[in-house]
Amino acid sequence: MKKLAVPVFSVLGAIGFVVSIYLIFMKTGLEYGVDERTGRLAGSSLFFNQKIFYFHVAQAIVLFTAVFVAGISSILFLWKRRPAFDDVASASTEVAVAFGAAVLVTGSIWAKAAWDVWWNWEPRLTMSLLLWLILVGYVLVRRFAGPSADRVAAGMAIFGMVGVPFIYTMVGADSHPPSGVNGVVLTLGKRLLPAFLASMFTFFAWFIALVLTRIQSTRDEREVRELREQGLDLGVLE
Amino acid sequence: MSLFRQAARIAWKDLRVELRSKEIVATMIFFGALLVVIYSFAFPHDDKAVRSSVPGMLWVAIAFTGTIALGRAFDRERENDTMRALLLSPVPRLAVFLGKAVAMAALVLSVAVIVTPLLALFLDAPLFDYAGELALVVVLGALGIAVIGSVFAATLLKVRSRDVLLPVILYPLLVPLFVAGTKTTAALVQVHPNTEAAWYWIRFLGIYDAAFLVLSLWVFESLVIE
């Protein structure tokens, strides 16, 4: 069962990828806006670019999930002191850093199409950036904090998770205009849903497969290190 | 001896060490003053520009001096391995943490107390029109930095690259604090001050500090083990 998990989720992700690409490009409409002069539907500034929405939102939700996965497993790690929890936290953070980079890039492309700037401190984009910075900090701590890296990083994950509601209120209180996402959902209506769910499924399957692989490699690393130490103790290795 | 008296005694010990050497306070105040001088060269001086950039200047100065002071203050406990002695002493870890945090807050504040009038003087910034609100937000900011900073500075005590890692950890976590601080200050130094907005962010900061104080009391013991 355990050995099967990674291949199963990878295959599910691969199938989901094909299906969601098909649904996104063949089954959903293009983004239209109402032309103010004629009162008729016309291609908006987003038009074809809107299709990045399906991947962008799915990746963003994975990023948010990873912050909580890391936070909760770090609490369990500090509480139970079992390295398995720490492995989960570090693996999901590392994978989420990659997903977060994708969120920022796709969000930036969206911003260019919708508002003609690469970056405009739109609340959700800002929040993704701040969470991503916490995760990058976590990875840096992990790499450079030496033997106590697991504790320091666990603390950072917990503090980061508790900070999420504050970051959320903080960006929400800013008086930005509502982002274009609401408009998109309105114009695309129900046809949006299957493609959206398919890409959510794809990215979660992919995320789980990557995290499980990363956990396994951390365990292997630890095992190799322990075997090496044993070998050194026994005088077999130099 | 109650928890608070133990904490007060530890805080007083730290402050007394500092008062005798004046190492951190003297160097940080000088550093803060240098920052203000650099700002005065780097940014325009007309009234409008000053009003919009002075909140950022103040909180960047607090952030920089705060992290350096934290790092140095905890380095002192490392040099003769006195942190171990402190943790071994028959007081609860909570008292150690509270004492440290209070002393750190006093250090961060002492720098802010010098930097703020300097900003007002050199840049002719109207920082003291609402002195009460400004003082409150600076105190809350210093407390937040001290609380979160003490947790991580203590955890990083034995880590070789602690000087670079402390800001790497603190700044992403402290973003809401700095934003609340700058927004409050900005609301107060506008041409038409907006006290309502200022109080919104002061309350936000108060809740932020309270949440992280509780969290720090909760995790300090499991993070700082020798």
CSV table of C-alpha atoms in Angstrom, one decimal:
chain,number,residue,atom,x,y,z
A,1,MET,CA,0.0,0.0,0.0
A,2,LYS,CA,2.7,2.4,1.0
A,3,LYS,CA,4.9,1.6,-1.9
A,4,LEU,CA,2.0,2.1,-4.3
A,5,ALA,CA,1.0,5.6,-3.0
A,6,VAL,CA,3.6,7.5,-5.0
A,7,PRO,CA,2.9,5.8,-8.4
A,8,VAL,CA,-0.8,6.0,-7.9
A,9,PHE,CA,-0.9,9.7,-7.1
A,10,SER,CA,1.6,10.4,-10.0
A,11,VAL,CA,-0.6,8.5,-12.5
A,12,LEU,CA,-3.7,10.3,-11.1
A,13,GLY,CA,-1.9,13.6,-11.5
A,14,ALA,CA,-0.9,12.8,-15.1
A,15,ILE,CA,-4.4,11.7,-16.0
A,16,GLY,CA,-5.9,14.8,-14.3
A,17,PHE,CA,-3.4,17.0,-16.2
A,18,VAL,CA,-4.5,15.8,-19.6
A,19,VAL,CA,-8.2,15.9,-18.6
A,20,SER,CA,-7.9,19.4,-17.1
A,21,ILE,CA,-6.0,20.7,-20.2
A,22,TYR,CA,-8.8,19.3,-22.4
A,23,LEU,CA,-11.6,20.8,-20.3
A,24,ILE,CA,-9.8,24.2,-20.0
A,25,PHE,CA,-9.2,24.6,-23.7
A,26,MET,CA,-12.2,22.8,-25.2
A,27,LYS,CA,-15.0,23.1,-22.8
A,28,THR,CA,-14.8,26.5,-21.2
A,29,GLY,CA,-15.6,29.7,-22.9
A,30,LEU,CA,-13.4,32.7,-23.5
A,31,GLU,CA,-13.6,35.6,-21.2
A,32,TYR,CA,-16.0,38.3,-22.5
A,33,GLY,CA,-16.8,41.7,-21.1
A,34,VAL,CA,-19.7,43.9,-21.8
A,35,ASP,CA,-18.7,46.7,-24.3
A,36,GLU,CA,-19.8,49.9,-22.7
A,37,ARG,CA,-20.6,51.7,-26.0
A,38,THR,CA,-22.6,49.0,-27.8
A,39,GLY,CA,-23.9,47.2,-24.7
A,40,ARG,CA,-23.0,43.9,-26.4
A,41,LEU,CA,-20.5,41.2,-25.3
A,42,ALA,CA,-17.0,41.7,-26.6
A,43,GLY,CA,-13.6,40.1,-25.9
A,44,SER,CA,-12.2,41.7,-22.7
A,45,SER,CA,-8.6,42.4,-22.0
A,46,LEU,CA,-8.4,39.0,-20.4
A,47,PHE,CA,-10.0,36.9,-23.2
A,48,PHE,CA,-7.7,33.9,-23.8
A,49,ASN,CA,-5.4,34.8,-20.8
A,50,GLN,CA,-8.2,34.0,-18.4
A,51,LYS,CA,-7.4,30.3,-18.9
A,52,ILE,CA,-4.4,30.6,-16.6
A,53,PHE,CA,-7.0,31.1,-13.8
A,54,TYR,CA,-7.6,27.3,-13.5
A,55,PHE,CA,-4.0,26.5,-12.7
A,56,HIS,CA,-3.3,29.6,-10.8
A,57,VAL,CA,-6.1,29.2,-8.2
A,58,ALA,CA,-5.4,25.5,-7.8
A,59,GLN,CA,-1.7,26.1,-7.1
A,60,ALA,CA,-2.6,28.9,-4.7
A,61,ILE,CA,-4.9,26.6,-2.8
A,62,VAL,CA,-2.2,24.0,-2.6
A,63,LEU,CA,0.2,26.8,-1.3
A,64,PHE,CA,-2.3,27.7,1.5
A,65,THR,CA,-2.8,24.1,2.4
A,66,ALA,CA,0.9,23.5,2.6
A,67,VAL,CA,1.2,26.3,5.2
A,68,PHE,CA,-1.3,24.6,7.4
A,69,VAL,CA,0.1,21.1,6.8
A,70,ALA,CA,3.6,22.4,7.8
A,71,GLY,CA,2.2,24.3,10.8
A,72,ILE,CA,0.1,21.4,12.2
A,73,SER,CA,2.8,18.8,11.7
A,74,SER,CA,5.3,21.1,13.3
A,75,ILE,CA,3.1,21.4,16.4
A,76,LEU,CA,2.9,17.6,16.5
A,77,PHE,CA,6.6,17.3,16.1
A,78,LEU,CA,7.3,19.6,19.0
A,79,TRP,CA,4.7,17.8,21.1
A,80,LYS,CA,5.5,14.2,20.3
A,81,ARG,CA,9.2,14.6,19.2
A,82,ARG,CA,8.8,12.1,16.4
A,83,PRO,CA,11.0,12.9,13.4
A,84,ALA,CA,8.2,11.6,11.1
A,85,PHE,CA,6.1,14.7,11.7
A,86,ASP,CA,9.1,16.9,11.0
A,87,ASP,CA,9.6,15.1,7.7
A,88,VAL,CA,6.1,15.9,6.6
A,89,ALA,CA,6.5,19.6,7.5
A,90,SER,CA,9.8,20.0,5.7
A,91,ALA,CA,8.6,18.0,2.6
A,92,SER,CA,5.4,19.9,2.2
A,93,THR,CA,7.1,23.2,2.6
A,94,GLU,CA,9.8,22.5,0.1
A,95,VAL,CA,7.2,21.4,-2.5
A,96,ALA,CA,5.0,24.4,-1.7
A,97,VAL,CA,7.9,26.8,-2.4
A,98,ALA,CA,7.9,25.5,-6.0
A,99,PHE,CA,4.1,25.7,-6.2
A,100,GLY,CA,4.2,29.2,-4.7
A,101,ALA,CA,6.7,30.3,-7.3
A,102,ALA,CA,4.2,29.1,-9.9
A,103,VAL,CA,1.4,31.0,-8.2
A,104,LEU,CA,3.4,34.3,-8.3
A,105,VAL,CA,4.4,33.8,-11.9
A,106,THR,CA,0.9,32.9,-13.1
A,107,GLY,CA,-0.6,35.7,-10.9
A,108,SER,CA,1.8,38.1,-12.5
A,109,ILE,CA,0.8,37.1,-16.0
A,110,TRP,CA,-2.9,37.5,-15.0
A,111,ALA,CA,-2.1,41.0,-13.6
A,112,LYS,CA,-0.4,42.0,-16.9
A,113,ALA,CA,-3.5,40.8,-18.9
A,114,ALA,CA,-6.1,42.2,-16.6
A,115,TRP,CA,-4.6,45.5,-15.3
A,116,ASP,CA,-1.6,45.9,-17.7
A,117,VAL,CA,1.0,45.8,-14.9
A,118,TRP,CA,3.1,42.9,-13.9
A,119,TRP,CA,2.5,43.4,-10.2
A,120,ASN,CA,-0.1,45.5,-8.5
A,121,TRP,CA,-0.3,44.4,-4.8
A,122,GLU,CA,-3.7,42.9,-5.3
A,123,PRO,CA,-4.7,41.5,-1.9
A,124,ARG,CA,-4.7,37.9,-2.8
A,125,LEU,CA,-1.4,38.2,-4.7
A,126,THR,CA,0.1,40.0,-1.8
A,127,MET,CA,-1.0,37.3,0.6
A,128,SER,CA,0.5,34.6,-1.6
A,129,LEU,CA,3.8,36.5,-1.7
A,130,LEU,CA,3.9,36.9,2.1
A,131,LEU,CA,3.1,33.2,2.7
A,132,TRP,CA,5.7,32.2,0.1
A,133,LEU,CA,8.3,34.4,1.9
A,134,ILE,CA,7.6,32.5,5.1
A,135,LEU,CA,8.0,29.2,3.4
A,136,VAL,CA,11.3,30.3,1.7
A,137,GLY,CA,12.5,31.4,5.1
A,138,TYR,CA,11.6,28.0,6.4
A,139,VAL,CA,13.7,26.3,3.7
A,140,LEU,CA,16.6,28.6,4.3
A,141,VAL,CA,16.5,27.8,8.1
A,142,ARG,CA,16.3,24.1,7.3
A,143,ARG,CA,19.4,24.3,5.2
A,144,PHE,CA,21.6,26.6,7.3
A,145,ALA,CA,20.7,26.2,10.9
A,146,GLY,CA,22.8,23.1,11.5
A,147,PRO,CA,21.8,20.5,14.1
A,148,SER,CA,18.9,22.4,15.6
A,149,ALA,CA,17.4,23.2,12.3
A,150,ASP,CA,14.4,21.0,12.9
A,151,ARG,CA,13.3,22.9,16.1
A,152,VAL,CA,13.9,26.4,14.7
A,153,ALA,CA,12.1,25.5,11.5
A,154,ALA,CA,9.2,24.0,13.4
A,155,GLY,CA,8.9,27.2,15.4
A,156,MET,CA,8.8,29.2,12.2
A,157,ALA,CA,6.1,27.1,10.6
A,158,ILE,CA,3.9,27.4,13.7
A,159,PHE,CA,4.4,31.2,14.0
A,160,GLY,CA,3.8,31.5,10.2
A,161,MET,CA,0.5,29.5,10.5
A,162,VAL,CA,-0.7,31.7,13.4
A,163,GLY,CA,0.2,34.7,11.3
A,164,VAL,CA,-2.1,33.8,8.4
A,165,PRO,CA,-5.3,35.4,9.8
A,166,PHE,CA,-3.3,38.6,10.5
A,167,ILE,CA,-1.9,38.7,7.0
A,168,TYR,CA,-5.4,38.0,5.7
A,169,THR,CA,-7.0,40.9,7.7
A,170,MET,CA,-4.1,43.1,6.8
A,171,VAL,CA,-4.3,42.7,3.0
A,172,GLY,CA,-8.1,42.7,3.2
A,173,ALA,CA,-8.3,46.0,5.0
A,174,ASP,CA,-6.5,47.7,2.2
A,175,SER,CA,-9.0,49.6,0.0
A,176,HIS,CA,-8.1,47.9,-3.2
A,177,PRO,CA,-10.8,47.5,-5.9
A,178,PRO,CA,-12.2,44.0,-6.0
A,179,SER,CA,-10.0,41.8,-8.1
A,180,GLY,CA,-11.1,40.6,-11.5
A,181,VAL,CA,-11.8,37.1,-10.3
A,182,ASN,CA,-15.4,37.8,-9.3
A,183,GLY,CA,-16.1,39.1,-12.8
A,184,VAL,CA,-14.6,36.0,-14.4
A,185,VAL,CA,-16.7,33.7,-12.3
A,186,LEU,CA,-19.8,35.6,-13.3
A,187,THR,CA,-19.2,35.6,-17.0
A,188,LEU,CA,-18.1,31.9,-17.2
A,189,GLY,CA,-20.8,30.6,-14.9
A,190,LYS,CA,-21.3,26.9,-14.5
A,191,ARG,CA,-19.1,25.8,-17.4
A,192,LEU,CA,-16.1,26.9,-15.3
A,193,LEU,CA,-16.7,24.3,-12.6
A,194,PRO,CA,-15.6,21.0,-14.2
A,195,ALA,CA,-12.3,22.4,-15.5
A,196,PHE,CA,-11.6,24.1,-12.2
A,197,LEU,CA,-12.3,20.9,-10.2
A,198,ALA,CA,-10.1,18.9,-12.6
A,199,SER,CA,-7.2,21.2,-12.2
A,200,MET,CA,-7.7,21.2,-8.4
A,201,PHE,CA,-7.6,17.4,-8.4
A,202,THR,CA,-4.5,17.4,-10.6
A,203,PHE,CA,-2.5,19.7,-8.5
A,204,PHE,CA,-3.4,18.0,-5.2
A,205,ALA,CA,-2.5,14.6,-6.6
A,206,TRP,CA,0.7,16.0,-7.9
A,207,PHE,CA,1.4,17.7,-4.5
A,208,ILE,CA,0.8,14.6,-2.6
A,209,ALA,CA,3.0,12.5,-4.9
A,210,LEU,CA,5.9,15.0,-4.6
A,211,VAL,CA,5.5,15.3,-0.8
A,212,LEU,CA,5.6,11.5,-0.4
A,213,THR,CA,8.6,11.2,-2.6
A,214,ARG,CA,10.4,14.0,-0.6
A,215,ILE,CA,9.5,12.3,2.7
A,216,GLN,CA,11.0,9.0,1.4
A,217,SER,CA,14.2,10.7,0.3
A,218,THR,CA,14.6,12.4,3.7
A,219,ARG,CA,14.2,9.0,5.4
A,220,ASP,CA,16.7,7.4,3.0
A,221,GLU,CA,19.1,10.3,3.7
A,222,ARG,CA,18.8,9.7,7.5
A,223,GLU,CA,19.2,5.9,7.1
A,224,VAL,CA,22.4,6.4,5.0
A,225,ARG,CA,23.8,8.8,7.6
A,226,GLU,CA,23.0,6.3,10.4
A,227,LEU,CA,24.6,3.4,8.5
A,228,ARG,CA,27.6,5.5,7.8
A,229,GLU,CA,28.0,6.3,11.5
A,230,GLN,CA,27.6,2.7,12.4
A,231,GLY,CA,30.3,1.9,9.8
A,232,LEU,CA,32.6,4.5,11.3
A,233,ASP,CA,32.0,3.1,14.8
A,234,LEU,CA,32.8,-0.4,13.7
A,235,GLY,CA,35.9,0.7,11.8
A,236,VAL,CA,34.6,-0.6,8.4
A,237,LEU,CA,34.5,2.9,6.9
A,238,GLU,CA,37.0,5.7,7.1
B,1,MET,CA,8.5,33.9,44.5
B,2,SER,CA,5.9,34.5,42.0
B,3,LEU,CA,6.4,34.1,38.2
B,4,PHE,CA,6.3,37.8,37.6
B,5,ARG,CA,8.8,38.6,40.2
B,6,GLN,CA,11.1,36.0,38.8
B,7,ALA,CA,10.6,37.4,35.4
B,8,ALA,CA,11.2,40.9,36.6
B,9,ARG,CA,14.4,39.9,38.3
B,10,ILE,CA,15.7,38.3,35.1
B,11,ALA,CA,14.7,41.4,33.1
B,12,TRP,CA,16.5,43.6,35.6
B,13,LYS,CA,19.6,41.4,35.4
B,14,ASP,CA,19.7,42.0,31.6
B,15,LEU,CA,19.1,45.7,31.9
B,16,ARG,CA,21.7,46.1,34.6
B,17,VAL,CA,24.3,44.3,32.4
B,18,GLU,CA,23.3,46.7,29.6
B,19,LEU,CA,23.4,49.8,31.9
B,20,ARG,CA,26.9,49.0,33.0
B,21,SER,CA,28.4,48.4,29.6
B,22,LYS,CA,25.9,50.5,27.5
B,23,GLU,CA,27.2,48.5,24.6
B,24,ILE,CA,24.0,47.8,22.8
B,25,VAL,CA,22.2,51.1,23.6
B,26,ALA,CA,25.1,53.3,22.7
B,27,THR,CA,25.9,51.5,19.4
B,28,MET,CA,22.3,51.1,18.4
B,29,ILE,CA,21.4,54.7,19.0
B,30,PHE,CA,24.4,55.8,17.0
B,31,PHE,CA,23.3,53.4,14.2
B,32,GLY,CA,19.8,54.7,14.3
B,33,ALA,CA,21.0,58.3,14.1
B,34,LEU,CA,23.2,57.3,11.1
B,35,LEU,CA,20.1,55.9,9.5
B,36,VAL,CA,18.2,59.1,9.9
B,37,VAL,CA,21.1,61.0,8.4
B,38,ILE,CA,21.2,58.6,5.4
B,39,TYR,CA,17.5,59.1,5.0
B,40,SER,CA,17.8,62.8,4.9
B,41,PHE,CA,20.2,62.5,2.0
B,42,ALA,CA,18.3,59.7,0.3
B,43,PHE,CA,14.8,61.2,0.3
B,44,PRO,CA,13.3,64.5,-0.8
B,45,HIS,CA,12.5,67.1,1.9
B,46,ASP,CA,9.4,68.7,0.7
B,47,ASP,CA,6.5,68.5,3.1
B,48,LYS,CA,4.4,66.1,1.0
B,49,ALA,CA,7.3,63.6,0.4
B,50,VAL,CA,8.2,63.7,4.1
B,51,ARG,CA,4.7,63.0,5.3
B,52,SER,CA,4.4,60.0,3.0
B,53,SER,CA,7.9,58.5,3.6
B,54,VAL,CA,8.5,59.2,7.3
B,55,PRO,CA,6.4,56.2,8.6
B,56,GLY,CA,8.5,53.9,6.5
B,57,MET,CA,11.7,55.5,7.7
B,58,LEU,CA,10.7,55.1,11.4
B,59,TRP,CA,9.7,51.5,11.1
B,60,VAL,CA,12.7,50.4,9.0
B,61,ALA,CA,14.9,52.0,11.6
B,62,ILE,CA,13.1,50.1,14.4
B,63,ALA,CA,13.3,46.8,12.4
B,64,PHE,CA,17.0,47.1,11.7
B,65,THR,CA,18.1,48.3,15.2
B,66,GLY,CA,15.7,45.8,16.8
B,67,THR,CA,17.1,42.7,15.1
B,68,ILE,CA,20.7,43.7,15.7
B,69,ALA,CA,20.1,44.5,19.3
B,70,LEU,CA,18.3,41.2,19.8
B,71,GLY,CA,21.1,39.2,18.2
B,72,ARG,CA,23.8,41.0,20.3
B,73,ALA,CA,21.8,40.7,23.6
B,74,PHE,CA,21.4,37.0,23.2
B,75,ASP,CA,25.1,36.6,22.1
B,76,ARG,CA,26.0,37.7,25.6
B,77,GLU,CA,24.3,34.7,27.1
B,78,ARG,CA,26.2,32.5,24.7
B,79,GLU,CA,29.7,33.7,25.4
B,80,ASN,CA,30.1,32.2,28.8
B,81,ASP,CA,27.3,29.7,28.3
B,82,THR,CA,25.2,31.6,30.8
B,83,MET,CA,22.1,30.7,28.9
B,84,ARG,CA,22.5,27.1,30.2
B,85,ALA,CA,22.9,28.5,33.7
B,86,LEU,CA,19.8,30.5,33.3
B,87,LEU,CA,17.8,27.6,32.1
B,88,LEU,CA,19.2,25.4,34.9
B,89,SER,CA,18.3,27.9,37.6
B,90,PRO,CA,15.2,26.9,39.7
B,91,VAL,CA,12.8,29.2,37.9
B,92,PRO,CA,10.2,28.2,35.3
B,93,ARG,CA,11.2,28.6,31.7
B,94,LEU,CA,8.3,31.0,31.3
B,95,ALA,CA,9.9,33.4,33.7
B,96,VAL,CA,13.1,33.2,31.7
B,97,PHE,CA,11.2,34.0,28.5
B,98,LEU,CA,9.1,36.8,30.0
B,99,GLY,CA,12.2,38.4,31.6
B,100,LYS,CA,14.1,38.3,28.4
B,101,ALA,CA,11.2,39.7,26.4
B,102,VAL,CA,10.7,42.6,28.8
B,103,ALA,CA,14.4,43.5,28.7
B,104,MET,CA,14.4,43.2,24.9
B,105,ALA,CA,11.4,45.5,24.6
B,106,ALA,CA,13.1,48.0,26.8
B,107,LEU,CA,16.2,47.9,24.5
B,108,VAL,CA,14.2,48.3,21.3
B,109,LEU,CA,12.2,51.1,22.8
B,110,SER,CA,15.2,53.0,24.0
B,111,VAL,CA,16.4,53.2,20.4
B,112,ALA,CA,13.0,54.3,19.1
B,113,VAL,CA,12.8,57.0,21.8
B,114,ILE,CA,16.0,58.6,20.3
B,115,VAL,CA,15.3,57.9,16.6
B,116,THR,CA,11.7,59.4,16.5
B,117,PRO,CA,12.7,62.9,17.7
B,118,LEU,CA,15.7,62.8,15.4
B,119,LEU,CA,13.4,62.1,12.4
B,120,ALA,CA,11.1,64.9,13.5
B,121,LEU,CA,14.1,67.2,13.9
B,122,PHE,CA,16.1,66.5,10.7
B,123,LEU,CA,13.2,66.0,8.4
B,124,ASP,CA,10.7,68.4,10.0
B,125,ALA,CA,8.2,65.6,10.2
B,126,PRO,CA,5.0,66.3,12.2
B,127,LEU,CA,5.5,63.1,14.3
B,128,PHE,CA,4.4,64.7,17.6
B,129,ASP,CA,1.1,66.1,16.6
B,130,TYR,CA,-0.5,62.9,18.0
B,131,ALA,CA,2.2,61.9,20.5
B,132,GLY,CA,0.0,59.7,22.6
B,133,GLU,CA,-1.1,57.5,19.7
B,134,LEU,CA,2.4,57.4,18.3
B,135,ALA,CA,3.9,56.4,21.6
B,136,LEU,CA,1.3,53.6,22.0
B,137,VAL,CA,2.0,52.1,18.6
B,138,VAL,CA,5.7,52.2,19.0
B,139,VAL,CA,5.4,50.5,22.4
B,140,LEU,CA,3.2,47.8,20.9
B,141,GLY,CA,5.6,47.4,18.0
B,142,ALA,CA,8.6,47.1,20.3
B,143,LEU,CA,6.8,44.5,22.4
B,144,GLY,CA,5.9,42.4,19.4
B,145,ILE,CA,9.4,42.5,18.0
B,146,ALA,CA,10.8,41.6,21.5
B,147,VAL,CA,8.4,38.7,22.1
B,148,ILE,CA,8.8,37.0,18.7
B,149,GLY,CA,12.5,38.0,18.5
B,150,SER,CA,13.3,36.5,21.9
B,151,VAL,CA,11.8,33.2,21.0
B,152,PHE,CA,13.9,32.9,17.9
B,153,ALA,CA,17.1,34.5,19.1
B,154,ALA,CA,17.0,32.0,22.0
B,155,THR,CA,16.4,29.1,19.7
B,156,LEU,CA,19.2,30.2,17.4
B,157,LEU,CA,21.7,30.6,20.2
B,158,LYS,CA,23.9,27.7,19.3
B,159,VAL,CA,23.5,28.0,15.5
B,160,ARG,CA,26.6,29.2,13.7
B,161,SER,CA,24.8,31.4,11.1
B,162,ARG,CA,22.4,33.0,13.6
B,163,ASP,CA,23.2,36.5,12.6
B,164,VAL,CA,21.9,36.1,9.1
B,165,LEU,CA,19.1,33.7,10.1
B,166,LEU,CA,17.5,35.9,12.7
B,167,PRO,CA,16.2,38.5,10.1
B,168,VAL,CA,15.4,35.7,7.7
B,169,ILE,CA,13.0,34.3,10.3
B,170,LEU,CA,11.8,37.5,11.8
B,171,TYR,CA,11.0,39.7,8.9
B,172,PRO,CA,8.5,37.5,7.1
B,173,LEU,CA,6.7,36.8,10.4
B,174,LEU,CA,6.8,40.5,11.5
B,175,VAL,CA,5.3,41.8,8.2
B,176,PRO,CA,1.8,42.4,9.8
B,177,LEU,CA,3.5,44.3,12.7
B,178,PHE,CA,5.5,46.5,10.4
B,179,VAL,CA,2.5,47.2,8.2
B,180,ALA,CA,0.3,48.0,11.2
B,181,GLY,CA,3.0,50.3,12.5
B,182,THR,CA,3.5,52.2,9.3
B,183,LYS,CA,-0.2,52.5,8.6
B,184,THR,CA,-0.8,53.9,12.0
B,185,THR,CA,2.1,56.4,11.7
B,186,ALA,CA,1.0,57.3,8.2
B,187,ALA,CA,-2.6,57.9,9.3
B,188,LEU,CA,-1.3,60.3,12.0
B,189,VAL,CA,1.2,62.3,10.0
B,190,GLN,CA,-1.2,63.0,7.0
B,191,VAL,CA,-2.2,66.5,6.2
B,192,HIS,CA,-5.7,65.5,7.5
B,193,PRO,CA,-4.9,63.0,10.2
B,194,ASN,CA,-7.2,60.1,10.4
B,195,THR,CA,-7.3,58.9,14.0
B,196,GLU,CA,-10.0,56.4,13.2
B,197,ALA,CA,-7.7,54.5,10.9
B,198,ALA,CA,-4.9,54.9,13.3
B,199,TRP,CA,-6.9,53.3,16.1
B,200,TYR,CA,-8.0,50.4,13.8
B,201,TRP,CA,-4.3,49.5,13.2
B,202,ILE,CA,-3.4,50.0,16.9
B,203,ARG,CA,-6.1,47.5,17.9
B,204,PHE,CA,-4.9,45.2,15.1
B,205,LEU,CA,-1.4,45.4,16.6
B,206,GLY,CA,-2.7,44.8,20.1
B,207,ILE,CA,-4.4,41.6,19.0
B,208,TYR,CA,-1.3,40.6,17.1
B,209,ASP,CA,0.9,41.1,20.1
B,210,ALA,CA,-1.5,39.2,22.4
B,211,ALA,CA,-1.8,36.3,20.0
B,212,PHE,CA,1.9,35.9,19.6
B,213,LEU,CA,2.6,36.4,23.3
B,214,VAL,CA,0.3,33.5,24.1
B,215,LEU,CA,1.9,31.4,21.3
B,216,SER,CA,5.4,32.2,22.5
B,217,LEU,CA,4.6,31.3,26.1
B,218,TRP,CA,3.3,28.1,24.8
B,219,VAL,CA,6.1,27.0,22.5
B,220,PHE,CA,9.2,28.6,24.2
B,221,GLU,CA,9.7,25.6,26.4
B,222,SER,CA,9.7,23.1,23.6
B,223,LEU,CA,11.8,25.2,21.3
B,224,VAL,CA,14.6,26.2,23.7
B,225,ILE,CA,16.1,23.0,25.0
B,226,GLU,CA,19.7,22.4,25.8
